[in-house]
mmCIF file of C-alpha atoms and ligand atoms in Angstrom:
data_model
loop_
_atom_site.group_PDB
_atom_site.id
_atom_site.type_symbol
_atom_site.label_atom_id
_atom_site.label_comp_id
_atom_site.label_asym_id
_atom_site.label_seq_id
_atom_site.Cartn_x
_atom_site.Cartn_y
_atom_site.Cartn_z
ATOM 1 C CA MET B 1 93.545 96.711 102.852
ATOM 2 C CA TYR B 2 94.952 99.967 101.542
ATOM 3 C CA ASP B 3 96.153 102.823 103.752
ATOM 4 C CA VAL B 4 94.554 105.354 101.466
ATOM 5 C CA THR B 5 92.219 105.198 98.483
ATOM 6 C CA ILE B 6 92.108 108.311 96.371
ATOM 7 C CA VAL B 7 88.962 108.847 94.303
ATOM 8 C CA GLY B 8 89.725 110.979 91.245
ATOM 9 C CA THR B 9 92.846 111.231 89.122
ATOM 10 C CA GLY B 10 92.926 114.925 88.269
ATOM 11 C CA PRO B 11 95.817 117.078 89.525
ATOM 12 C CA ALA B 12 94.714 116.666 93.187
ATOM 13 C CA GLY B 13 94.418 112.865 93.035
ATOM 14 C CA LEU B 14 97.626 112.387 91.054
ATOM 15 C CA TYR B 15 99.684 114.578 93.368
ATOM 16 C CA ALA B 16 98.097 112.869 96.409
ATOM 17 C CA ALA B 17 99.206 109.488 95.002
ATOM 18 C CA PHE B 18 102.790 110.728 94.682
ATOM 19 C CA TYR B 19 102.794 112.288 98.125
ATOM 20 C CA SER B 20 101.261 109.266 99.848
ATOM 21 C CA GLY B 21 103.947 107.119 98.206
ATOM 22 C CA LEU B 22 106.517 109.496 99.674
ATOM 23 C CA ARG B 23 104.933 108.844 103.071
ATOM 24 C CA GLY B 24 105.185 105.076 102.598
ATOM 25 C CA MET B 25 101.427 104.538 102.392
ATOM 26 C CA LYS B 26 99.834 101.683 100.461
ATOM 27 C CA THR B 27 97.838 103.640 97.914
ATOM 28 C CA LYS B 28 95.011 103.012 95.471
ATOM 29 C CA LEU B 29 93.738 105.462 92.849
ATOM 30 C CA ILE B 30 90.274 105.091 91.319
ATOM 31 C CA ASP B 31 88.679 107.050 88.461
ATOM 32 C CA SER B 32 85.552 106.686 86.380
ATOM 33 C CA GLN B 33 87.447 107.745 83.265
ATOM 34 C CA ALA B 34 89.652 105.485 81.128
ATOM 35 C CA VAL B 35 92.626 107.822 81.491
ATOM 36 C CA LEU B 36 94.487 109.746 84.196
ATOM 37 C CA GLY B 37 94.351 113.558 84.191
ATOM 38 C CA GLY B 38 90.831 114.628 85.249
ATOM 39 C CA LYS B 39 89.474 117.930 83.962
ATOM 40 C CA ILE B 40 92.687 118.796 82.120
ATOM 41 C CA HIS B 41 91.335 116.497 79.374
ATOM 42 C CA ALA B 42 88.849 119.303 78.630
ATOM 43 C CA TYR B 43 91.741 121.522 77.496
ATOM 44 C CA PRO B 44 94.679 119.308 76.381
ATOM 45 C CA GLU B 45 95.783 121.739 73.657
ATOM 46 C CA LYS B 46 95.683 124.895 75.841
ATOM 47 C CA MET B 47 98.839 126.458 77.257
ATOM 48 C CA ILE B 48 99.044 126.485 81.053
ATOM 49 C CA TRP B 49 101.187 129.224 82.580
ATOM 50 C CA ASP B 50 100.268 129.260 86.255
ATOM 51 C CA VAL B 51 101.757 126.088 87.701
ATOM 52 C CA GLY B 52 104.592 127.290 89.917
ATOM 53 C CA GLY B 53 108.052 126.695 88.506
ATOM 54 C CA MET B 54 106.844 125.038 85.300
ATOM 55 C CA PRO B 55 107.466 126.683 81.930
ATOM 56 C CA PRO B 56 104.265 127.280 79.917
ATOM 57 C CA LEU B 57 103.115 123.842 78.849
ATOM 58 C CA LEU B 58 100.210 122.159 77.090
ATOM 59 C CA GLY B 59 97.494 120.526 79.180
ATOM 60 C CA GLU B 60 98.468 117.218 77.553
ATOM 61 C CA GLN B 61 102.089 117.669 78.672
ATOM 62 C CA LEU B 62 101.026 118.475 82.226
ATOM 63 C CA ILE B 63 98.926 115.280 82.300
ATOM 64 C CA THR B 64 102.007 113.289 81.238
ATOM 65 C CA HIS B 65 104.230 114.862 83.918
ATOM 66 C CA LEU B 66 101.604 114.474 86.651
ATOM 67 C CA SER B 67 100.896 110.859 85.683
ATOM 68 C CA GLU B 68 104.572 109.897 85.695
ATOM 69 C CA GLN B 69 105.019 111.479 89.114
ATOM 70 C CA ALA B 70 101.848 109.815 90.452
ATOM 71 C CA VAL B 71 102.976 106.258 89.637
ATOM 72 C CA LEU B 72 106.528 106.678 90.969
ATOM 73 C CA PHE B 73 105.742 104.651 94.110
ATOM 74 C CA ASP B 74 103.589 102.071 92.269
ATOM 75 C CA PRO B 75 100.071 102.780 93.526
ATOM 76 C CA THR B 76 97.297 100.458 92.371
ATOM 77 C CA VAL B 77 95.374 102.240 89.608
ATOM 78 C CA VAL B 78 91.751 101.342 88.876
ATOM 79 C CA LEU B 79 90.221 103.081 85.850
ATOM 80 C CA ASN B 80 86.752 102.962 84.230
ATOM 81 C CA SER B 81 85.280 102.617 87.701
ATOM 82 C CA LYS B 82 82.764 105.067 89.119
ATOM 83 C CA VAL B 83 82.658 105.057 92.927
ATOM 84 C CA GLU B 84 79.001 105.038 93.925
ATOM 85 C CA GLY B 85 79.058 104.751 97.687
ATOM 86 C CA ILE B 86 81.191 104.977 100.821
ATOM 87 C CA SER B 87 80.270 103.128 103.993
ATOM 88 C CA GLN B 88 82.027 102.979 107.342
ATOM 89 C CA GLN B 89 83.536 99.627 108.454
ATOM 90 C CA ASP B 90 85.152 98.606 111.769
ATOM 91 C CA ASP B 91 88.621 99.007 110.286
ATOM 92 C CA GLY B 92 88.034 101.843 107.811
ATOM 93 C CA PHE B 93 85.784 102.312 104.804
ATOM 94 C CA LEU B 94 84.299 100.308 101.960
ATOM 95 C CA LEU B 95 83.972 101.940 98.570
ATOM 96 C CA SER B 96 81.496 100.362 96.172
ATOM 97 C CA THR B 97 81.578 101.009 92.459
ATOM 98 C CA GLU B 98 79.031 101.076 89.672
ATOM 99 C CA ASN B 99 80.547 97.919 88.143
ATOM 100 C CA GLY B 100 80.128 95.948 91.370
ATOM 101 C CA GLU B 101 83.645 96.169 92.826
ATOM 102 C CA ASN B 102 84.326 96.773 96.526
ATOM 103 C CA HIS B 103 87.483 98.492 97.762
ATOM 104 C CA SER B 104 88.529 98.361 101.435
ATOM 105 C CA THR B 105 90.651 101.142 102.773
ATOM 106 C CA LYS B 106 91.728 102.690 106.062
ATOM 107 C CA THR B 107 91.274 106.252 104.779
ATOM 108 C CA VAL B 108 89.776 107.982 101.735
ATOM 109 C CA ILE B 109 90.810 111.114 99.855
ATOM 110 C CA LEU B 110 88.036 112.578 97.736
ATOM 111 C CA ALA B 111 89.711 114.274 94.777
ATOM 112 C CA THR B 112 86.582 114.142 92.668
ATOM 113 C CA GLY B 113 86.699 117.729 91.369
ATOM 114 C CA SER B 114 83.264 118.970 90.399
ATOM 115 C CA GLY B 115 82.244 115.419 89.455
ATOM 116 C CA ILE B 116 82.346 113.285 86.338
ATOM 117 C CA LEU B 117 82.238 115.415 83.212
ATOM 118 C CA THR B 118 80.816 113.951 80.000
ATOM 119 C CA PRO B 119 80.662 116.136 76.876
ATOM 120 C CA LYS B 120 77.111 116.798 75.715
ATOM 121 C CA LYS B 121 76.346 115.171 72.376
ATOM 122 C CA VAL B 122 74.291 116.398 69.423
ATOM 123 C CA GLY B 123 71.828 113.589 70.011
ATOM 124 C CA LEU B 124 71.717 112.127 66.476
ATOM 125 C CA PRO B 125 71.654 108.346 65.900
ATOM 126 C CA GLU B 126 74.538 108.510 63.382
ATOM 127 C CA GLU B 127 76.803 110.386 65.836
ATOM 128 C CA GLU B 128 78.576 107.289 67.244
ATOM 129 C CA ARG B 129 79.708 106.277 63.753
ATOM 130 C CA PHE B 130 81.984 109.297 63.475
ATOM 131 C CA VAL B 131 83.474 109.637 66.983
ATOM 132 C CA HIS B 132 86.629 107.794 65.911
ATOM 133 C CA THR B 133 87.066 109.746 62.680
ATOM 134 C CA ASN B 134 86.227 113.435 62.325
ATOM 135 C CA LEU B 135 83.684 114.253 65.057
ATOM 136 C CA HIS B 136 85.300 115.801 68.156
ATOM 137 C CA TYR B 137 84.094 116.927 71.555
ATOM 138 C CA THR B 138 87.418 118.495 72.485
ATOM 139 C CA VAL B 139 90.383 119.804 70.530
ATOM 140 C CA LYS B 140 93.275 117.434 71.170
ATOM 141 C CA SER B 141 95.639 118.578 68.453
ATOM 142 C CA LEU B 142 95.585 121.875 66.563
ATOM 143 C CA ALA B 143 97.625 120.315 63.738
ATOM 144 C CA ARG B 144 94.712 118.022 62.895
ATOM 145 C CA PHE B 145 92.664 121.029 61.709
ATOM 146 C CA LYS B 146 95.362 122.628 59.546
ATOM 147 C CA ASP B 147 94.001 123.705 56.131
ATOM 148 C CA LYS B 148 90.670 121.965 56.743
ATOM 149 C CA ALA B 149 87.060 123.174 56.619
ATOM 150 C CA VAL B 150 85.970 123.004 60.251
ATOM 151 C CA LEU B 151 82.488 123.386 61.703
ATOM 152 C CA ILE B 152 82.163 124.271 65.391
ATOM 153 C CA SER B 153 78.748 123.794 66.951
ATOM 154 C CA GLY B 154 78.055 125.923 70.025
ATOM 155 C CA GLY B 155 78.053 129.519 71.176
ATOM 156 C CA GLY B 156 79.611 129.484 74.634
ATOM 157 C CA LYS B 157 82.967 130.886 75.689
ATOM 158 C CA SER B 158 84.763 127.702 74.736
ATOM 159 C CA ALA B 159 83.246 127.546 71.207
ATOM 160 C CA VAL B 160 84.184 131.204 70.558
ATOM 161 C CA ASP B 161 87.653 130.558 71.917
ATOM 162 C CA TRP B 162 88.230 127.523 69.657
ATOM 163 C CA ALA B 163 86.900 129.388 66.616
ATOM 164 C CA ASN B 164 89.418 132.212 67.242
ATOM 165 C CA THR B 165 92.260 129.749 67.856
ATOM 166 C CA LEU B 166 91.541 127.675 64.729
ATOM 167 C CA GLU B 167 90.823 130.607 62.394
ATOM 168 C CA PRO B 168 94.472 131.202 61.400
ATOM 169 C CA ILE B 169 95.162 127.443 61.170
ATOM 170 C CA ALA B 170 92.136 126.023 59.348
ATOM 171 C CA LYS B 171 91.200 126.668 55.719
ATOM 172 C CA LYS B 172 87.755 127.853 56.840
ATOM 173 C CA VAL B 173 85.958 127.925 60.195
ATOM 174 C CA TYR B 174 82.163 127.891 60.471
ATOM 175 C CA VAL B 175 80.282 128.314 63.726
ATOM 176 C CA THR B 176 76.717 127.094 63.965
ATOM 177 C CA TYR B 177 74.748 128.459 66.917
ATOM 178 C CA ARG B 178 71.098 128.017 67.847
ATOM 179 C CA LYS B 179 70.708 131.618 69.105
ATOM 180 C CA ASP B 180 70.827 134.900 67.168
ATOM 181 C CA HIS B 181 73.762 136.443 69.058
ATOM 182 C CA PHE B 182 76.635 135.445 71.325
ATOM 183 C CA THR B 183 76.826 136.292 74.987
ATOM 184 C CA GLY B 184 80.142 136.087 76.801
ATOM 185 C CA HIS B 185 83.514 137.755 76.726
ATOM 186 C CA GLU B 186 83.031 140.824 74.500
ATOM 187 C CA ALA B 187 86.613 141.113 73.239
ATOM 188 C CA ASP B 188 86.652 137.439 72.135
ATOM 189 C CA ILE B 189 83.265 137.767 70.415
ATOM 190 C CA GLN B 190 84.370 140.941 68.602
ATOM 191 C CA LYS B 191 87.573 139.212 67.467
ATOM 192 C CA LEU B 192 85.470 136.365 66.063
ATOM 193 C CA LEU B 193 83.050 138.721 64.302
ATOM 194 C CA ASP B 194 85.931 140.708 62.755
ATOM 195 C CA SER B 195 87.625 137.544 61.457
ATOM 196 C CA SER B 196 86.996 135.259 58.486
ATOM 197 C CA VAL B 197 84.936 132.895 60.664
ATOM 198 C CA GLU B 198 81.460 132.424 59.191
ATOM 199 C CA VAL B 199 78.770 132.381 61.857
ATOM 200 C CA ILE B 200 75.486 130.679 61.000
ATOM 201 C CA TYR B 201 73.009 131.916 63.633
ATOM 202 C CA GLU B 202 69.740 130.235 64.601
ATOM 203 C CA SER B 203 70.881 126.926 63.217
ATOM 204 C CA VAL B 204 71.318 123.460 64.642
ATOM 205 C CA ILE B 205 72.881 120.315 63.231
ATOM 206 C CA THR B 206 70.093 117.972 62.117
ATOM 207 C CA GLY B 207 72.185 115.474 60.144
ATOM 208 C CA LEU B 208 75.753 114.197 59.839
ATOM 209 C CA ASN B 209 76.315 112.857 56.338
ATOM 210 C CA GLY B 210 79.020 110.468 55.163
ATOM 211 C CA THR B 211 79.998 106.822 55.425
ATOM 212 C CA GLU B 212 83.228 106.516 57.436
ATOM 213 C CA LYS B 213 83.794 110.260 57.830
ATOM 214 C CA ILE B 214 81.445 113.213 57.980
ATOM 215 C CA GLU B 215 81.486 114.805 54.537
ATOM 216 C CA SER B 216 78.757 117.364 55.137
ATOM 217 C CA VAL B 217 76.353 118.425 57.841
ATOM 218 C CA THR B 218 72.685 119.267 57.467
ATOM 219 C CA LEU B 219 71.607 122.440 59.260
ATOM 220 C CA ASN B 220 67.961 123.065 60.191
ATOM 221 C CA HIS B 221 66.910 120.064 58.018
ATOM 222 C CA THR B 222 67.651 122.034 54.845
ATOM 223 C CA GLU B 223 71.102 123.510 54.240
ATOM 224 C CA GLN B 224 73.954 121.083 53.463
ATOM 225 C CA LEU B 225 77.399 122.340 54.448
ATOM 226 C CA PRO B 226 80.463 120.411 53.190
ATOM 227 C CA VAL B 227 83.026 120.100 56.052
ATOM 228 C CA GLU B 228 86.116 118.050 56.882
ATOM 229 C CA GLU B 229 86.087 118.235 60.700
ATOM 230 C CA VAL B 230 83.245 118.839 63.178
ATOM 231 C CA ILE B 231 83.731 120.042 66.771
ATOM 232 C CA ILE B 232 80.798 119.839 69.169
ATOM 233 C CA ASN B 233 81.089 122.335 71.987
ATOM 234 C CA HIS B 234 77.808 122.079 73.869
ATOM 235 C CA GLY B 235 79.215 121.944 77.392
ATOM 236 C CA TYR B 236 79.277 119.004 79.789
ATOM 237 C CA ASP B 237 76.834 116.807 81.669
ATOM 238 C CA ILE B 238 78.037 116.572 85.261
ATOM 239 C CA GLN B 239 77.433 113.602 87.572
ATOM 240 C CA ASN B 240 78.314 114.399 91.160
ATOM 241 C CA ASP B 241 76.235 112.072 93.301
ATOM 242 C CA LEU B 242 78.826 110.118 95.302
ATOM 243 C CA ILE B 243 78.276 111.911 98.598
ATOM 244 C CA GLU B 244 74.508 111.881 98.213
ATOM 245 C CA LYS B 245 74.533 108.107 97.581
ATOM 246 C CA SER B 246 76.977 107.271 100.411
ATOM 247 C CA ASP B 247 76.053 105.891 103.828
ATOM 248 C CA VAL B 248 78.578 108.169 105.525
ATOM 249 C CA VAL B 249 77.277 111.703 106.037
ATOM 250 C CA ILE B 250 79.714 114.278 104.690
ATOM 251 C CA ASN B 251 78.772 117.928 105.225
ATOM 252 C CA MET B 252 78.595 120.106 102.129
ATOM 253 C CA HIS B 253 79.626 123.745 101.763
ATOM 254 C CA PRO B 254 76.673 126.135 101.170
ATOM 255 C CA GLU B 255 78.236 127.406 97.925
ATOM 256 C CA TYR B 256 79.950 124.389 96.351
ATOM 257 C CA GLY B 257 81.870 121.255 97.217
ATOM 258 C CA ILE B 258 82.534 119.516 100.481
ATOM 259 C CA GLN B 259 82.694 121.701 103.576
ATOM 260 C CA GLY B 260 86.250 121.138 104.706
ATOM 261 C CA THR B 261 89.145 122.642 106.584
ATOM 262 C CA SER B 262 92.335 124.005 105.066
ATOM 263 C CA MET B 263 93.964 120.743 106.245
ATOM 264 C CA GLY B 264 91.678 118.691 103.995
ATOM 265 C CA GLU B 265 89.473 117.387 106.805
ATOM 266 C CA THR B 266 85.799 116.668 106.141
ATOM 267 C CA SER B 267 83.076 116.116 108.739
ATOM 268 C CA VAL B 268 84.004 112.386 108.759
ATOM 269 C CA PRO B 269 87.316 111.479 110.458
ATOM 270 C CA GLY B 270 89.319 109.338 108.011
ATOM 271 C CA ILE B 271 87.785 110.938 104.903
ATOM 272 C CA TYR B 272 89.673 113.882 103.425
ATOM 273 C CA GLY B 273 89.194 116.130 100.429
ATOM 274 C CA ALA B 274 91.561 117.802 97.960
ATOM 275 C CA GLY B 275 91.306 120.017 94.884
ATOM 276 C CA ASP B 276 88.052 121.319 93.426
ATOM 277 C CA ALA B 277 86.055 118.786 95.493
ATOM 278 C CA ILE B 278 86.621 120.629 98.779
ATOM 279 C CA ASN B 279 85.881 124.180 99.882
ATOM 280 C CA TYR B 280 87.163 126.209 102.859
ATOM 281 C CA ASP B 281 88.209 129.780 103.688
ATOM 282 C CA GLY B 282 91.234 130.700 101.592
ATOM 283 C CA LYS B 283 90.633 128.015 98.961
ATOM 284 C CA VAL B 284 92.687 128.416 95.758
ATOM 285 C CA ASN B 285 90.846 126.847 92.803
ATOM 286 C CA LEU B 286 93.930 126.315 90.717
ATOM 287 C CA ILE B 287 96.042 123.290 89.882
ATOM 288 C CA ALA B 288 98.641 124.742 92.277
ATOM 289 C CA GLY B 289 95.979 124.840 95.023
ATOM 290 C CA ALA B 290 95.086 121.188 94.311
ATOM 291 C CA PHE B 291 98.703 120.153 95.016
ATOM 292 C CA HIS B 292 98.696 122.014 98.329
ATOM 293 C CA ASP B 293 95.380 120.406 99.324
ATOM 294 C CA ALA B 294 96.662 116.965 98.321
ATOM 295 C CA ALA B 295 99.740 117.174 100.574
ATOM 296 C CA ASN B 296 97.592 118.303 103.532
ATOM 297 C CA ALA B 297 95.022 115.550 102.960
ATOM 298 C CA VAL B 298 97.719 112.865 102.756
ATOM 299 C CA ASN B 299 99.431 114.134 105.913
ATOM 300 C CA ARG B 300 96.134 114.048 107.801
ATOM 301 C CA ALA B 301 95.357 110.548 106.486
ATOM 302 C CA LYS B 302 98.809 109.369 107.600
ATOM 303 C CA GLN B 303 98.290 110.735 111.106
ATOM 304 C CA PHE B 304 94.808 109.213 111.256
ATOM 305 C CA ILE B 305 96.349 105.779 110.707
ATOM 306 C CA GLU B 306 99.468 106.445 112.808
ATOM 307 C CA PRO B 307 98.788 109.247 115.306
ATOM 308 C CA THR B 308 102.492 109.446 116.209
ATOM 309 C CA ALA B 309 103.647 109.915 112.588
ATOM 310 C CA VAL B 310 105.391 113.201 111.786
ATOM 311 C CA LYS B 311 103.118 115.931 110.449
ATOM 312 C CA THR B 312 104.672 116.131 106.984
ATOM 313 C CA ALA B 313 106.952 114.055 104.789
ATOM 314 C CA MET B 314 110.670 114.858 104.603
ATOM 315 C CA VAL B 315 111.313 117.323 101.755
ATOM 316 C CA SER B 316 112.173 115.559 98.493
ATOM 317 C CA SER B 317 115.700 117.042 98.287
ATOM 318 C CA HIS B 318 116.597 115.128 101.479
ATOM 319 C CA HIS B 319 114.253 112.162 101.163
ATOM 320 C CA GLU B 320 115.739 108.666 101.374
ATOM 321 C CA SER B 321 113.420 107.326 98.643
ATOM 322 C CA PHE B 322 115.138 109.396 95.990
ATOM 323 C CA LYS B 323 118.779 108.553 96.793
ATOM 324 C CA THR B 324 119.173 105.849 94.131
ATOM 325 C CA LYS B 325 117.153 107.775 91.561
ATOM 326 C CA ASN B 326 119.225 110.926 92.246
ATOM 327 C CA LYS B 327 122.490 109.034 91.702
ATOM 328 C CA LYS B 328 121.311 108.033 88.234
ATOM 329 C CA ILE B 329 120.234 111.590 87.376
ATOM 330 C CA TYR B 330 123.508 113.097 88.677
ATOM 331 C CA ALA B 331 125.442 110.548 86.584
ATOM 332 C CA GLU B 332 123.448 111.518 83.466
ATOM 333 C CA LEU B 333 124.186 115.193 84.204
ATOM 334 C CA GLU B 334 127.850 114.260 84.750
ATOM 335 C CA LEU B 335 127.837 115.916 88.182
HETATM 336 C C1 FAD H 401 88.735 124.967 80.440
HETATM 337 C C2 FAD H 401 89.499 124.995 81.737
HETATM 338 C C3 FAD H 401 90.754 125.584 81.777
HETATM 339 C C4 FAD H 401 91.476 125.621 82.973
HETATM 340 N N1 FAD H 401 92.716 126.212 82.997
HETATM 341 C C5 FAD H 401 93.444 126.199 84.143
HETATM 342 C C6 FAD H 401 94.738 126.800 84.197
HETATM 343 O O1 FAD H 401 95.246 127.324 83.207
HETATM 344 N N2 FAD H 401 95.412 126.769 85.396
HETATM 345 C C7 FAD H 401 94.892 126.208 86.523
HETATM 346 O O2 FAD H 401 95.556 126.193 87.560
HETATM 347 N N3 FAD H 401 93.642 125.639 86.500
HETATM 348 C C8 FAD H 401 92.924 125.624 85.354
HETATM 349 N N4 FAD H 401 91.664 125.059 85.337
HETATM 350 C C9 FAD H 401 91.130 124.470 86.590
HETATM 351 C C10 FAD H 401 91.749 123.090 86.846
HETATM 352 O O3 FAD H 401 91.599 122.255 85.708
HETATM 353 C C11 FAD H 401 91.080 122.456 88.048
HETATM 354 O O4 FAD H 401 91.221 123.325 89.167
HETATM 355 C C12 FAD H 401 91.732 121.118 88.367
HETATM 356 O O5 FAD H 401 91.594 120.198 87.289
HETATM 357 C C13 FAD H 401 91.091 120.504 89.616
HETATM 358 O O6 FAD H 401 91.701 119.271 89.829
HETATM 359 P P1 FAD H 401 90.988 118.133 90.688
HETATM 360 O O7 FAD H 401 91.971 117.017 90.746
HETATM 361 O O8 FAD H 401 90.493 118.710 91.955
HETATM 362 O O9 FAD H 401 89.688 117.707 89.875
HETATM 363 P P2 FAD H 401 89.463 117.230 88.369
HETATM 364 O O10 FAD H 401 90.589 117.615 87.497
HETATM 365 O O11 FAD H 401 88.091 117.688 88.027
HETATM 366 O O12 FAD H 401 89.462 115.636 88.478
HETATM 367 C C14 FAD H 401 88.442 114.945 89.151
HETATM 368 C C15 FAD H 401 88.435 113.498 88.690
HETATM 369 O O13 FAD H 401 87.579 112.757 89.569
HETATM 370 C C16 FAD H 401 86.857 111.807 88.799
HETATM 371 N N5 FAD H 401 85.629 111.468 89.538
HETATM 372 C C17 FAD H 401 84.663 112.307 89.982
HETATM 373 N N6 FAD H 401 83.719 111.623 90.643
HETATM 374 C C18 FAD H 401 84.093 110.315 90.616
HETATM 375 C C19 FAD H 401 83.503 109.118 91.110
HETATM 376 N N7 FAD H 401 82.350 109.119 91.789
HETATM 377 N N8 FAD H 401 84.158 107.940 90.899
HETATM 378 C C20 FAD H 401 85.336 107.906 90.213
HETATM 379 N N9 FAD H 401 85.922 109.026 89.714
HETATM 380 C C21 FAD H 401 85.312 110.200 89.913
HETATM 381 C C22 FAD H 401 86.563 112.548 87.495
HETATM 382 O O14 FAD H 401 86.287 111.638 86.458
HETATM 383 C C23 FAD H 401 87.903 113.295 87.281
HETATM 384 O O15 FAD H 401 88.798 112.493 86.525
HETATM 385 C C24 FAD H 401 90.925 125.035 84.162
HETATM 386 C C25 FAD H 401 89.649 124.426 84.104
HETATM 387 C C26 FAD H 401 88.953 124.404 82.917
HETATM 388 C C27 FAD H 401 87.598 123.745 82.884
#
C-alpha cells in the first residue's frame, strides 16, 4: 500500500515525487510513456527561459534535472502503463491499468497534463520501417540535421518554427503542406517565406522510398523529392479518458481540466491534481506553476493520511534528509 500514487511524470508528477519523498511518504509514479518528462518530450531541443532560478536550458536538460530530483527518495516508477480507472476502496483507492495491473494507494495525485499525447503519423504502411532511422516526429537534436536535405511535413506553428530553426543549419529545408497558404504567427510565416526554405503547397506525402533509410519522398503520387531527413509535424492525438472511465466521480472545470482548488483538491477527498491537469482561479499554466501545484497536492495528501501532520515540509535548506548529502557537496566545494 502506497501513501501516494502519482499518475503522470511531467514536471508536476516529477516534482510531486520529490516533494512527497521529502515528506516521508511511500510514493509510486506511473506513466503511459516509456520515459519520464511528460510534454517536455514535444520540445526537447527548445530553450526554456522561464523556470525560476534556472539558466536558459534545453527541454532535454530540464527533463534530466527533474528526473534526477524526482528519484532522490527512491519512489517506485512504473512506465509504459496507462491508468484506465480509479475506484474507491475501504482503505484508499485502486488504480487499474490498460495492461491489467492494479495499484493500491491511500491517496492519488493526478498529474496527467492534458492527457497522453501521441504524434500523428502520415498513415503509410512503410512508415514504421523508418522510425528508427531518418523519419522523425519531433526534433531531438539540431546537430542531426546539419548540412542535410530536410523535408518537414505540416503547416502549423510548430512546422513553421522548425523550418525557421533548421534553415541556417540544414543544407536545404523543404516544407510540404496540404493547404495553399499558412495561417498562424505572421512574423514567423514571413520569416519563412523570405528565407531559402522551399514551400511545396497543396502537397501531401504519398510514399516514403528507400530500404533502410528514406532516400526520397513521393508527393501527390507524382513528384519524387530526394531527401536525407523527414520530420512529420502533424500535431498530436490526445487520449484523456481516465476520469470518464473511472468509478469515482471527479468534477471537471467548464473550460478545461479538473475543477480544483488552489490547494490541489478535487471533488473527491484523497484525490488531488497538479499541473496542466487541474484548473482553478489563479492557475499558472507554466512549468513553474506545476511545481507550486505539486507541493500543495502533496501537502494535502499528507494531511489526508495524517490529519495532525504539519501543513508543509521543512524547507530544504534546513531539512534533515539532506544533511549527509550536503556534507558531501560542501566537501567537494571545499567549504
Ligand atoms: C511546445 C511547447 C512548449 C512549451 N514551452 C514551455 C516553456 O518554455 N515554459 C513553460 O513553463 N512551459 C512550457 N510549456 C508548457 C509545459 O510543457 C506544461 O505546462 C507542462 O509540461 C505541464 O506539466 P504536467 O506535468 O502538468 O503535464 P505533462 O507534461 O503533460 O505530463 C503529463 C504526463 O501524464 C501522462 N499521462 C496522462 N494520462 C495518463 C494516464 N491515464 N495514465 C498514465 N499516464 C498518463 C502523460 O503521458 C504525460 O507523460 C510548453 C508546452 C508545449 C506544448
